[in-house]
PDB file of C-alpha atoms in Angstrom:
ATOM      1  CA  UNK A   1       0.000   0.000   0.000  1.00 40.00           C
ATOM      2  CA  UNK A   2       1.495   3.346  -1.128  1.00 43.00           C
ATOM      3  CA  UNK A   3       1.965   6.356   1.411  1.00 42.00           C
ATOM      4  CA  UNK A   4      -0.632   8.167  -0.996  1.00 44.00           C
ATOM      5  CA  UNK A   5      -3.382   5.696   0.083  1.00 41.00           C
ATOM      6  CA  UNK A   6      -2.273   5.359   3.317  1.00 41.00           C
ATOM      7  CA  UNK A   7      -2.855   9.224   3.747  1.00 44.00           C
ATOM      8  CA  UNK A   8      -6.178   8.629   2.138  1.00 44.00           C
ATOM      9  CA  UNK A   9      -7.630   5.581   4.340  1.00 46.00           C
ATOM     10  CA  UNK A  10      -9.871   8.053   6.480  1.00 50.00           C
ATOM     11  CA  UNK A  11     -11.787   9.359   2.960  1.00 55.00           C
ATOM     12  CA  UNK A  12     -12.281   5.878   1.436  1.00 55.00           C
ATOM     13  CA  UNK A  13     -15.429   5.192   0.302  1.00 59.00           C
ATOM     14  CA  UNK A  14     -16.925   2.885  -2.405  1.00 53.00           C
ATOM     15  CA  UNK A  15     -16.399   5.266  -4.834  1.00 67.00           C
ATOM     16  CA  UNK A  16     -13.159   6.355  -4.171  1.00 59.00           C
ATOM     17  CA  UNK A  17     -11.667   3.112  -2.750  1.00 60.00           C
ATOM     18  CA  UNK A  18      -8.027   4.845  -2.499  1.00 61.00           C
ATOM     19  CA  UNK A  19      -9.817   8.419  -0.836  1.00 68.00           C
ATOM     20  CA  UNK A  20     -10.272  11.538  -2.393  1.00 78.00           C
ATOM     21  CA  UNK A  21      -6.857  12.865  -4.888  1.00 81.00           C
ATOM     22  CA  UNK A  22      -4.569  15.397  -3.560  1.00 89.00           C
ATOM     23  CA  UNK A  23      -1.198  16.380  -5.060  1.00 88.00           C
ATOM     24  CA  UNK A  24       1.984  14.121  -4.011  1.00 89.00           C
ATOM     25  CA  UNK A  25       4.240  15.811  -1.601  1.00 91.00           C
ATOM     26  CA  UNK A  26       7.980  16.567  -2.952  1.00 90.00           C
ATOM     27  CA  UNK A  27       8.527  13.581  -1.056  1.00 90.00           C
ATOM     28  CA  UNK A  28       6.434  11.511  -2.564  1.00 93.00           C
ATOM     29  CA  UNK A  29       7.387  12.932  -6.217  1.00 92.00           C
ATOM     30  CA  UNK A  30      10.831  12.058  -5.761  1.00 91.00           C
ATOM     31  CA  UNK A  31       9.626   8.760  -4.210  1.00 93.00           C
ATOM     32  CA  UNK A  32       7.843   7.972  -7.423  1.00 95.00           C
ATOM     33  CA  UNK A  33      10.949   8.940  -9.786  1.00 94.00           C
ATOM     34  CA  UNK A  34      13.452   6.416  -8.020  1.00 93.00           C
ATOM     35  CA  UNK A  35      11.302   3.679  -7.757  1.00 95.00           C
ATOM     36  CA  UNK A  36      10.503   4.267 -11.196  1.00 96.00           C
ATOM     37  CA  UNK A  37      12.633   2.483 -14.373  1.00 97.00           C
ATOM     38  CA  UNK A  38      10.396   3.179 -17.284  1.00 98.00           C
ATOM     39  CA  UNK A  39       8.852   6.094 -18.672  1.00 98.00           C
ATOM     40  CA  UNK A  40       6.260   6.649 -21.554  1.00 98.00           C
ATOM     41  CA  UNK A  41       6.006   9.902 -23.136  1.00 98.00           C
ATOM     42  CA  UNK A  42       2.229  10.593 -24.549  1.00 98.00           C
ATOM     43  CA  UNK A  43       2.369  13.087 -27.061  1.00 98.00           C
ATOM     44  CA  UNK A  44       5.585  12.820 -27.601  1.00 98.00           C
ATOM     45  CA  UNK A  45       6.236  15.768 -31.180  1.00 97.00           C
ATOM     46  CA  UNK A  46       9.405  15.654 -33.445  1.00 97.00           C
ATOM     47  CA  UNK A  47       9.386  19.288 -33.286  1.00 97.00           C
ATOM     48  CA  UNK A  48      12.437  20.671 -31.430  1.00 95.00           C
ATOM     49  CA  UNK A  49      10.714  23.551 -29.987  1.00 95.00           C
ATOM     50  CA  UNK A  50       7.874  21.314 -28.127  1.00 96.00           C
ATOM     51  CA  UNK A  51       8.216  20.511 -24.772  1.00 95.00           C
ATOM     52  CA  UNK A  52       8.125  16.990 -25.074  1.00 96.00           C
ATOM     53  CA  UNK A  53      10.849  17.126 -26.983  1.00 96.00           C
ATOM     54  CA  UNK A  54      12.756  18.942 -25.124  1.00 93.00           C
ATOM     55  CA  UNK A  55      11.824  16.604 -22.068  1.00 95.00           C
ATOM     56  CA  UNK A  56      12.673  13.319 -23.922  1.00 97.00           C
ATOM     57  CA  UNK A  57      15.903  14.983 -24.745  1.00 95.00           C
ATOM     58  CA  UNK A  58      17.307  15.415 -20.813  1.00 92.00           C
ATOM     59  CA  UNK A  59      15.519  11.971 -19.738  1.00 94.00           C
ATOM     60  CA  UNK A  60      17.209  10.057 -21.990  1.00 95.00           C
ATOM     61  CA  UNK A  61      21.164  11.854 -21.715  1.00 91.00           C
ATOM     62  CA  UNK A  62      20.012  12.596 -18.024  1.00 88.00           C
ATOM     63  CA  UNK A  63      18.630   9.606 -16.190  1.00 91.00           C
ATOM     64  CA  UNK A  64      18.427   6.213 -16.295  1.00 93.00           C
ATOM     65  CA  UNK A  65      15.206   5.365 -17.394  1.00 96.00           C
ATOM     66  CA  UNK A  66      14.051   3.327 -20.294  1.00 98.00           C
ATOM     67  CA  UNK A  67      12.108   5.946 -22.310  1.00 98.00           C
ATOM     68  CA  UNK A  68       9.459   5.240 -24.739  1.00 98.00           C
ATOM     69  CA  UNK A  69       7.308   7.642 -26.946  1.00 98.00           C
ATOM     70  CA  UNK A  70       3.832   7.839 -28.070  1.00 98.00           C
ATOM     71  CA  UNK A  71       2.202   9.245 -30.613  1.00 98.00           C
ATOM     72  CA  UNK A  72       0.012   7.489 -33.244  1.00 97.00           C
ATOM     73  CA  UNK A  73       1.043  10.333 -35.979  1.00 97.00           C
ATOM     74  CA  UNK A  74       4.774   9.184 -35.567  1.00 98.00           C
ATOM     75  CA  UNK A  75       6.838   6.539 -36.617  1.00 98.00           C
ATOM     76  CA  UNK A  76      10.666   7.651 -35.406  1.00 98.00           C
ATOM     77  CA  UNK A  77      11.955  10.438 -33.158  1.00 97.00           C
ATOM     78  CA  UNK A  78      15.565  10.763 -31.635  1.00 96.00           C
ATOM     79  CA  UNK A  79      16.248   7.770 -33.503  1.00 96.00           C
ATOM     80  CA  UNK A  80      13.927   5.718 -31.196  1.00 97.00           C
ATOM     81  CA  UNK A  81      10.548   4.113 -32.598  1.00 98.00           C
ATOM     82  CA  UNK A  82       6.832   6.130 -31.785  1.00 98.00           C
ATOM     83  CA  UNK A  83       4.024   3.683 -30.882  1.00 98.00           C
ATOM     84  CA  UNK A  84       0.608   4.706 -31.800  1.00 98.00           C
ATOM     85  CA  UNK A  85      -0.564   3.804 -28.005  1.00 98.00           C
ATOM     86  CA  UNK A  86       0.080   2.330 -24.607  1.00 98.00           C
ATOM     87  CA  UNK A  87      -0.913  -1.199 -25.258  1.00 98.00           C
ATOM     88  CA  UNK A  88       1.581  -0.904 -27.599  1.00 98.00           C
ATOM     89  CA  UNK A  89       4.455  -0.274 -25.333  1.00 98.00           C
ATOM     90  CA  UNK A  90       7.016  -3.462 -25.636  1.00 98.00           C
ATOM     91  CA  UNK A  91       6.312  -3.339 -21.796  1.00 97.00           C
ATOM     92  CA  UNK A  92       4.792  -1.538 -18.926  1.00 98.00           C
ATOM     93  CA  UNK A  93       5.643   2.174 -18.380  1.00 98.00           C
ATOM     94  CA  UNK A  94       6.388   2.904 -14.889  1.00 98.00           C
ATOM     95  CA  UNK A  95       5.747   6.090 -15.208  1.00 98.00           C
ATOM     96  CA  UNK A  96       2.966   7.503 -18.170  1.00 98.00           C
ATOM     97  CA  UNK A  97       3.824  11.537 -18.688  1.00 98.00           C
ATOM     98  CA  UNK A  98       1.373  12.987 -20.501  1.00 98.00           C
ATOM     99  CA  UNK A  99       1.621  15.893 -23.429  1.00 97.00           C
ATOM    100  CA  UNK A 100      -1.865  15.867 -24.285  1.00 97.00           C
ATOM    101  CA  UNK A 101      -5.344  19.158 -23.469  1.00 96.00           C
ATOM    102  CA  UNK A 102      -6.761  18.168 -20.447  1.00 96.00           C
ATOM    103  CA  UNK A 103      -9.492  16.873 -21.898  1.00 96.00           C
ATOM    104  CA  UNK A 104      -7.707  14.089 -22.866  1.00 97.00           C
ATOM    105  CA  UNK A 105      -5.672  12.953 -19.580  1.00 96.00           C
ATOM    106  CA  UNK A 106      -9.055  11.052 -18.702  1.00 96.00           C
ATOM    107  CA  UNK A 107      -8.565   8.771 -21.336  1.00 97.00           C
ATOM    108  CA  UNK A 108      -5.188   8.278 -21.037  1.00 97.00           C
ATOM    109  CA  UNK A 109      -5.377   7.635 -17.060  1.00 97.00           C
ATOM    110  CA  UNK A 110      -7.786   5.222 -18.281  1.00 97.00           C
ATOM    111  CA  UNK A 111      -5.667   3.671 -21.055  1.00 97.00           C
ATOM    112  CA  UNK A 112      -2.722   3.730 -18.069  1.00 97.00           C
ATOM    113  CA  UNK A 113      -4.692   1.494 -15.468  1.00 97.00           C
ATOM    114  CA  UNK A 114      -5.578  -1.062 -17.941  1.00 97.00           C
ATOM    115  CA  UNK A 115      -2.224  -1.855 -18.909  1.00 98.00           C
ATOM    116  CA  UNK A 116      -0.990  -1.565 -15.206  1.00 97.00           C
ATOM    117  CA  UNK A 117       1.364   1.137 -15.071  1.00 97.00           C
ATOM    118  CA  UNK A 118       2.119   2.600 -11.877  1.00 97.00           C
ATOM    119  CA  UNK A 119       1.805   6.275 -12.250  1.00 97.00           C
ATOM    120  CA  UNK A 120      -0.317   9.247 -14.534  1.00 97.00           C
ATOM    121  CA  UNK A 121       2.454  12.417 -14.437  1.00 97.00           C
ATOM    122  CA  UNK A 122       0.543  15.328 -16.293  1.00 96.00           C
ATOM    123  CA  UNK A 123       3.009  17.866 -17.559  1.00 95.00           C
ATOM    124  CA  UNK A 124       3.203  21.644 -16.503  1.00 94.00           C
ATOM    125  CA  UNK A 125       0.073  23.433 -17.344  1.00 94.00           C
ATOM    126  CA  UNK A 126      -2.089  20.298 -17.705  1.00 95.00           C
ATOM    127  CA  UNK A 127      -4.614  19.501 -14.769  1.00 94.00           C
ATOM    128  CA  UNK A 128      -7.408  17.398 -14.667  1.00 94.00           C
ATOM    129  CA  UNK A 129      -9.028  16.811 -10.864  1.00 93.00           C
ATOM    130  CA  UNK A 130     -11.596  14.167 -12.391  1.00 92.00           C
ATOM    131  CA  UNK A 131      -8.278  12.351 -14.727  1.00 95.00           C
ATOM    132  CA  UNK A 132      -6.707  12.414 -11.021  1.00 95.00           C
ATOM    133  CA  UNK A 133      -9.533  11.067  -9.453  1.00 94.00           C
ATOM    134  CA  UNK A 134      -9.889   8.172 -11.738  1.00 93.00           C
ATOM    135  CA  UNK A 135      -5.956   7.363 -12.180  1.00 94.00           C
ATOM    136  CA  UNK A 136      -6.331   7.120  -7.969  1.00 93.00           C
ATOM    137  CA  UNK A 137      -9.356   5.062  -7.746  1.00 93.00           C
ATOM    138  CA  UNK A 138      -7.513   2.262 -10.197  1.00 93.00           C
ATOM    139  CA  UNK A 139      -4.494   2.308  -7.682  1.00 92.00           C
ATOM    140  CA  UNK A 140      -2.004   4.277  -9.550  1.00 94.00           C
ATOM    141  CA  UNK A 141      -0.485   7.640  -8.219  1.00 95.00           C
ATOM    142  CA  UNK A 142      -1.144  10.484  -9.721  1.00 96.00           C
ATOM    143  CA  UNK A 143       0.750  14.036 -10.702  1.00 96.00           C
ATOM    144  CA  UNK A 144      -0.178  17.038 -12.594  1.00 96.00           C
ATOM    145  CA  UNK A 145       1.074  20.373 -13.610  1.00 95.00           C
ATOM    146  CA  UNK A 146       4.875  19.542 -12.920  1.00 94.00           C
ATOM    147  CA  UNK A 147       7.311  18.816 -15.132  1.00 94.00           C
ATOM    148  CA  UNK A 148       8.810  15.528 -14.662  1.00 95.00           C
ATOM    149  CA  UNK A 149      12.278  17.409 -16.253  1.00 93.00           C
ATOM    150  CA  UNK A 150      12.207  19.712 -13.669  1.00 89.00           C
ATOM    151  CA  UNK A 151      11.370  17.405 -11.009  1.00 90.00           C
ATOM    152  CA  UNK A 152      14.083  15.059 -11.564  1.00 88.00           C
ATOM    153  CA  UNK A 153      16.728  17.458 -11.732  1.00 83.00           C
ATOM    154  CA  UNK A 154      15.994  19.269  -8.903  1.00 80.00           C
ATOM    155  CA  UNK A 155      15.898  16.316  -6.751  1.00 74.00           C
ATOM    156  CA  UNK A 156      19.055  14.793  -8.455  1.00 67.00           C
ATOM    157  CA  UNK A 157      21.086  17.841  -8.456  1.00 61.00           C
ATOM    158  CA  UNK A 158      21.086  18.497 -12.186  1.00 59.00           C
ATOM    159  CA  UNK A 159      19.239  21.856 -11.935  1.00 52.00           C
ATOM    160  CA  UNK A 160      18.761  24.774  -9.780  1.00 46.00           C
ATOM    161  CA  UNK A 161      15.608  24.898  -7.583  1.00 42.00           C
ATOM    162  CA  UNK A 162      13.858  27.235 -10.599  1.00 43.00           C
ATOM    163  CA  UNK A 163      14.587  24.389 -13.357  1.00 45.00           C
ATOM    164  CA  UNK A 164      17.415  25.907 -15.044  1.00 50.00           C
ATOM    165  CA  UNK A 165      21.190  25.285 -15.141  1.00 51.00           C
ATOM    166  CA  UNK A 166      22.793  28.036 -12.963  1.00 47.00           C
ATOM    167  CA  UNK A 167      25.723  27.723 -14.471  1.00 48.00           C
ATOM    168  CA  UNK A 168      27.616  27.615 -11.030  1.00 46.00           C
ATOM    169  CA  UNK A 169      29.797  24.692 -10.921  1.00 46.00           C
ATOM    170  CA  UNK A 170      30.090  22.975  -7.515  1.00 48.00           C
ATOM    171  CA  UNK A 171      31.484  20.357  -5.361  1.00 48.00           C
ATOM    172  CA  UNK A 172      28.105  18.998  -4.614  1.00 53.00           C
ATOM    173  CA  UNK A 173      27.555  15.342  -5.813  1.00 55.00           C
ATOM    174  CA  UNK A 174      25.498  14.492  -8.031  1.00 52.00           C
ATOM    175  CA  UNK A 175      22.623  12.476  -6.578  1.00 55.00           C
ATOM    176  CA  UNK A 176      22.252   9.281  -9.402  1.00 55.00           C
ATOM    177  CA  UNK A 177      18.546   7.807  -9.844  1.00 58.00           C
ATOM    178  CA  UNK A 178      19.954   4.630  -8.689  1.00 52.00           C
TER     179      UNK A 178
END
């Protein structure tokens, strides 16, 4: 049982089995990005300039993670195939970070829990309470509007507290996701 639904026990009900959503503590973000090995990127664009791109980019030079991408519009990005959806994944995602409107993360939550992926991790400026909701009450853990960039480098001393390279070099080590 996760601390998320251990926190939760009080507001269970048959409806929401795992309690009502709230938003994982830093703790509990950075408890869900070392436990996790794989991550699926859901709207994953071959355009430089998206975010996803620019995302897939530092997860796969920065981390250790197996990275997959999604997007049924692509065939090839970063010299790494594009599936067209989840269940086509050559295995589980750990972790399912989502580039899609809001209106879609529903869906996609959905699409998550059926294949049995762990965690939903809606990007910056994407929040669904009801795709939250739903991700929880099928036993995965849920994040929105954060960037899973920025959260991983933060906690693994890649970037400065803001999200950006300061530039400063320092005798700090460098925490490793292992």
């Amino acid at each position: 049982m996760s601390e998320q639904t251990l926190q939760h026990d009080d507001d269970a009900t048959a409806e929401h089995p795992h309690g009502r959503w709230e938003a994982p503590s830093p703790s509990r973000r950075l408890q869900l990005l070392r436990s996790a090995k794989s991550v699926a990127i859901v709207g994953m664009s071959d355009k430089p300039a998206r975010a996803s791109y620019f995302v897939a980019t530092y997860l796969l030079s920065s981390s250790s993670y197996t990275v997959y991408f999604v997007n049924p519009r692509l065939k090839e990005v970063l010299g790494q195939p594009v599936y067209a959806s989840l269940k086509d994944l050559p295995e589980v995602p750990d972790i399912v970070d989502i580039f899609r409107r809001a209106e879609d993360v529903p869906g996609i939550a959905e699409e998550a829990a059926e294949i049995g992926a762990k965690t939903i991790w809606a990007q910056l400026g994407i929040e669904s309470e009801s795709a939250m909701q739903l991700a929880q009450d099928a036993g995965l853990n849920a994040v929105q509007n954060r960037c899973i960039k920025i959260e991983h480098g933060r906690f693994h001393g890649n970037l400065h507290l803001s999200g950006f390279n300061t530039g400063v070099i320092s005798a700090k080590r460098q925490i490793l996701d292992h």
